[in-house]
């Protein structure tokens, strides 16, 4: 019988290893942070299944690759070893998101009311990505309170939620179904 490459049994007692070798509980803040990054990455994949447009599909794929980079960084004991180059988010990565946000935002009508998540399937998926990216950002700030975290990672995560907000608006406007919050509906 050959040994499985899928399961190792080393985590059966509620611990896992960081890149660097330290064993930590599976409830460790680093694991919560990179687990949420992984969740976000999965939701982006789900969003990308619905998006129609090669340019947006390619950008979402770029984000997925960068989130894998972020997860790798967060799994590394940066206080003990230097992260590999493949685990670094650069200023160019952040600039690329900002340019995409500006491009989409400039194509939309000015926002003068609060919007509710929804409108259509694609917009709803983008809103889920937006809210999960906000949670991921909060979780990474918890890590940054105790361990070194590069500023570029924090900026990247902050821009992600902004990107998904404008993408959701863009997708809603394709079908004319942006939903506005109306205080009178309370």
Coordinates of C-alpha atoms in Angstrom, one line a residue:
X1 CA 0.0 0.0 0.0
X2 CA 1.4 3.4 -1.0
X3 CA 1.4 6.4 1.4
X4 CA -1.2 9.1 0.7
X5 CA 0.0 12.5 -0.4
X6 CA -3.3 14.0 0.5
X7 CA -3.4 13.3 4.2
X8 CA -0.4 13.2 6.5
X9 CA -2.2 12.6 9.9
X10 CA 0.2 15.2 11.4
X11 CA -2.7 17.6 12.1
X12 CA -4.9 15.0 13.8
X13 CA -4.2 16.5 17.2
X14 CA -5.2 20.1 16.3
X15 CA -1.8 21.4 15.4
X16 CA 0.0 22.2 12.1
X17 CA 3.3 23.6 11.0
X18 CA 4.2 27.0 9.8
X19 CA 6.8 27.6 7.1
X20 CA 9.8 27.6 9.3
X21 CA 8.8 24.5 11.2
X22 CA 7.0 25.8 14.3
X23 CA 4.0 23.7 15.3
X24 CA 1.0 25.9 16.2
X25 CA -2.6 25.2 17.1
X26 CA -5.1 25.2 14.2
X27 CA -6.8 28.1 16.0
X28 CA -3.7 30.3 15.7
X29 CA -4.3 33.8 14.3
X30 CA -2.0 33.1 11.4
X31 CA -4.1 30.1 10.4
X32 CA -7.3 32.1 10.7
X33 CA -5.8 34.8 8.5
X34 CA -4.5 32.6 5.7
X35 CA -7.6 30.4 6.0
X36 CA -9.8 33.4 5.3
X37 CA -7.5 34.3 2.4
X38 CA -8.0 30.8 1.0
X39 CA -11.8 31.2 1.5
X40 CA -11.7 34.5 -0.4
X41 CA -9.7 32.9 -3.2
X42 CA -12.4 30.2 -3.5
X43 CA -15.1 32.8 -3.7
X44 CA -13.1 34.7 -6.4
X45 CA -12.9 31.5 -8.4
X46 CA -16.7 31.1 -8.0
X47 CA -17.2 34.8 -9.1
X48 CA -14.9 34.2 -12.1
X49 CA -17.2 31.4 -13.3
X50 CA -20.0 33.9 -13.6
X51 CA -18.2 36.9 -15.0
X52 CA -18.5 37.5 -18.7
X53 CA -15.4 39.3 -20.1
X54 CA -11.9 38.1 -20.7
X55 CA -10.3 41.2 -19.3
X56 CA -12.1 40.8 -16.0
X57 CA -11.5 37.1 -16.0
X58 CA -7.8 37.6 -16.4
X59 CA -7.7 40.2 -13.6
X60 CA -9.6 37.9 -11.2
X61 CA -7.1 35.2 -12.0
X62 CA -4.3 37.7 -11.2
X63 CA -5.9 38.4 -7.9
X64 CA -6.2 34.7 -7.1
X65 CA -2.5 34.2 -7.8
X66 CA -1.6 37.1 -5.6
X67 CA -3.8 35.8 -2.8
X68 CA -1.9 32.6 -2.9
X69 CA 1.2 34.7 -2.5
X70 CA -0.4 36.4 0.6
X71 CA -1.3 33.1 2.1
X72 CA 2.2 31.8 1.6
X73 CA 3.5 35.0 3.3
X74 CA 1.1 34.6 6.3
X75 CA 2.1 30.9 6.7
X76 CA 5.8 31.9 7.0
X77 CA 7.4 32.7 10.3
X78 CA 8.7 36.1 9.1
X79 CA 10.1 36.8 12.5
X80 CA 12.5 33.8 12.0
X81 CA 13.1 33.6 8.3
X82 CA 12.8 35.9 5.3
X83 CA 9.9 35.2 3.0
X84 CA 10.7 34.0 -0.4
X85 CA 10.4 36.4 -3.3
X86 CA 7.3 34.5 -4.5
X87 CA 5.6 35.5 -1.2
X88 CA 6.0 39.3 -1.6
X89 CA 3.3 41.7 -2.7
X90 CA 4.8 44.6 -4.6
X91 CA 3.9 48.3 -5.1
X92 CA 3.2 47.3 -8.7
X93 CA 0.6 44.8 -7.6
X94 CA -1.1 47.5 -5.6
X95 CA -0.9 50.0 -8.5
X96 CA -2.5 47.4 -10.8
X97 CA -5.5 47.1 -8.5
X98 CA -5.8 50.8 -8.1
X99 CA -5.8 51.3 -11.9
X100 CA -8.5 48.7 -12.3
X101 CA -10.6 50.3 -9.6
X102 CA -10.2 53.7 -11.2
X103 CA -11.1 52.4 -14.7
X104 CA -14.3 50.7 -13.4
X105 CA -15.3 53.5 -11.1
X106 CA -14.9 56.1 -13.9
X107 CA -17.4 54.1 -16.0
X108 CA -20.1 54.2 -13.3
X109 CA -22.6 56.9 -12.4
X110 CA -21.6 58.9 -9.3
X111 CA -22.6 57.1 -6.1
X112 CA -24.8 59.3 -3.9
X113 CA -26.7 56.6 -1.9
X114 CA -25.8 53.5 0.0
X115 CA -26.3 50.3 -2.0
X116 CA -27.4 46.9 -0.8
X117 CA -25.7 43.7 -1.9
X118 CA -27.4 42.0 -4.8
X119 CA -28.8 43.1 -8.1
X120 CA -27.9 40.0 -10.1
X121 CA -25.9 36.8 -9.7
X122 CA -22.5 38.3 -10.6
X123 CA -22.9 41.4 -8.5
X124 CA -24.0 39.3 -5.6
X125 CA -20.9 37.1 -5.9
X126 CA -18.7 40.2 -6.1
X127 CA -20.3 41.5 -2.9
X128 CA -19.5 38.2 -1.1
X129 CA -15.9 38.7 -2.2
X130 CA -16.0 42.2 -0.9
X131 CA -17.2 41.2 2.5
X132 CA -14.8 38.2 2.8
X133 CA -11.9 40.4 1.8
X134 CA -12.8 42.9 4.6
X135 CA -12.8 40.0 7.1
X136 CA -9.5 38.8 5.7
X137 CA -8.0 42.3 6.1
X138 CA -9.2 42.4 9.8
X139 CA -7.7 39.0 10.4
X140 CA -4.4 40.0 8.9
X141 CA -4.4 43.1 11.2
X142 CA -4.7 40.7 14.1
X143 CA -1.6 39.0 12.9
X144 CA 0.2 42.3 12.4
X145 CA -0.5 43.2 16.0
X146 CA 1.7 40.2 17.1
X147 CA 4.0 39.4 14.2
X148 CA 5.7 41.3 11.3
X149 CA 3.5 41.8 8.3
X150 CA 4.6 43.9 5.3
X151 CA 2.6 47.1 4.7
X152 CA 2.1 46.1 1.1
X153 CA 0.1 43.1 2.2
X154 CA -2.2 45.3 4.3
X155 CA -2.6 47.8 1.4
X156 CA -3.3 45.0 -1.1
X157 CA -6.1 43.6 1.1
X158 CA -7.6 47.0 1.6
X159 CA -7.7 47.7 -2.1
X160 CA -9.3 44.3 -2.8
X161 CA -12.6 45.2 -1.0
X162 CA -12.7 48.5 -2.9
X163 CA -12.2 46.6 -6.2
X164 CA -15.0 44.1 -5.4
X165 CA -17.3 47.0 -4.5
X166 CA -16.8 48.8 -7.9
X167 CA -17.0 45.4 -9.7
X168 CA -20.3 44.7 -8.0
X169 CA -21.6 48.1 -9.0
X170 CA -20.4 47.6 -12.6
X171 CA -22.1 44.2 -12.8
X172 CA -25.3 45.6 -11.4
X173 CA -25.4 48.4 -13.9
X174 CA -25.1 45.9 -16.7
X175 CA -28.6 44.8 -15.9
X176 CA -29.9 48.1 -14.4
X177 CA -30.5 46.4 -11.1
X178 CA -28.4 48.3 -8.5
X179 CA -30.3 48.2 -5.2
X180 CA -30.3 51.3 -3.1
X181 CA -30.8 51.4 0.6
X182 CA -34.0 53.4 1.5
X183 CA -34.4 54.5 5.1
X184 CA -38.1 54.6 4.5
X185 CA -38.3 50.9 4.1
X186 CA -37.6 50.3 7.8

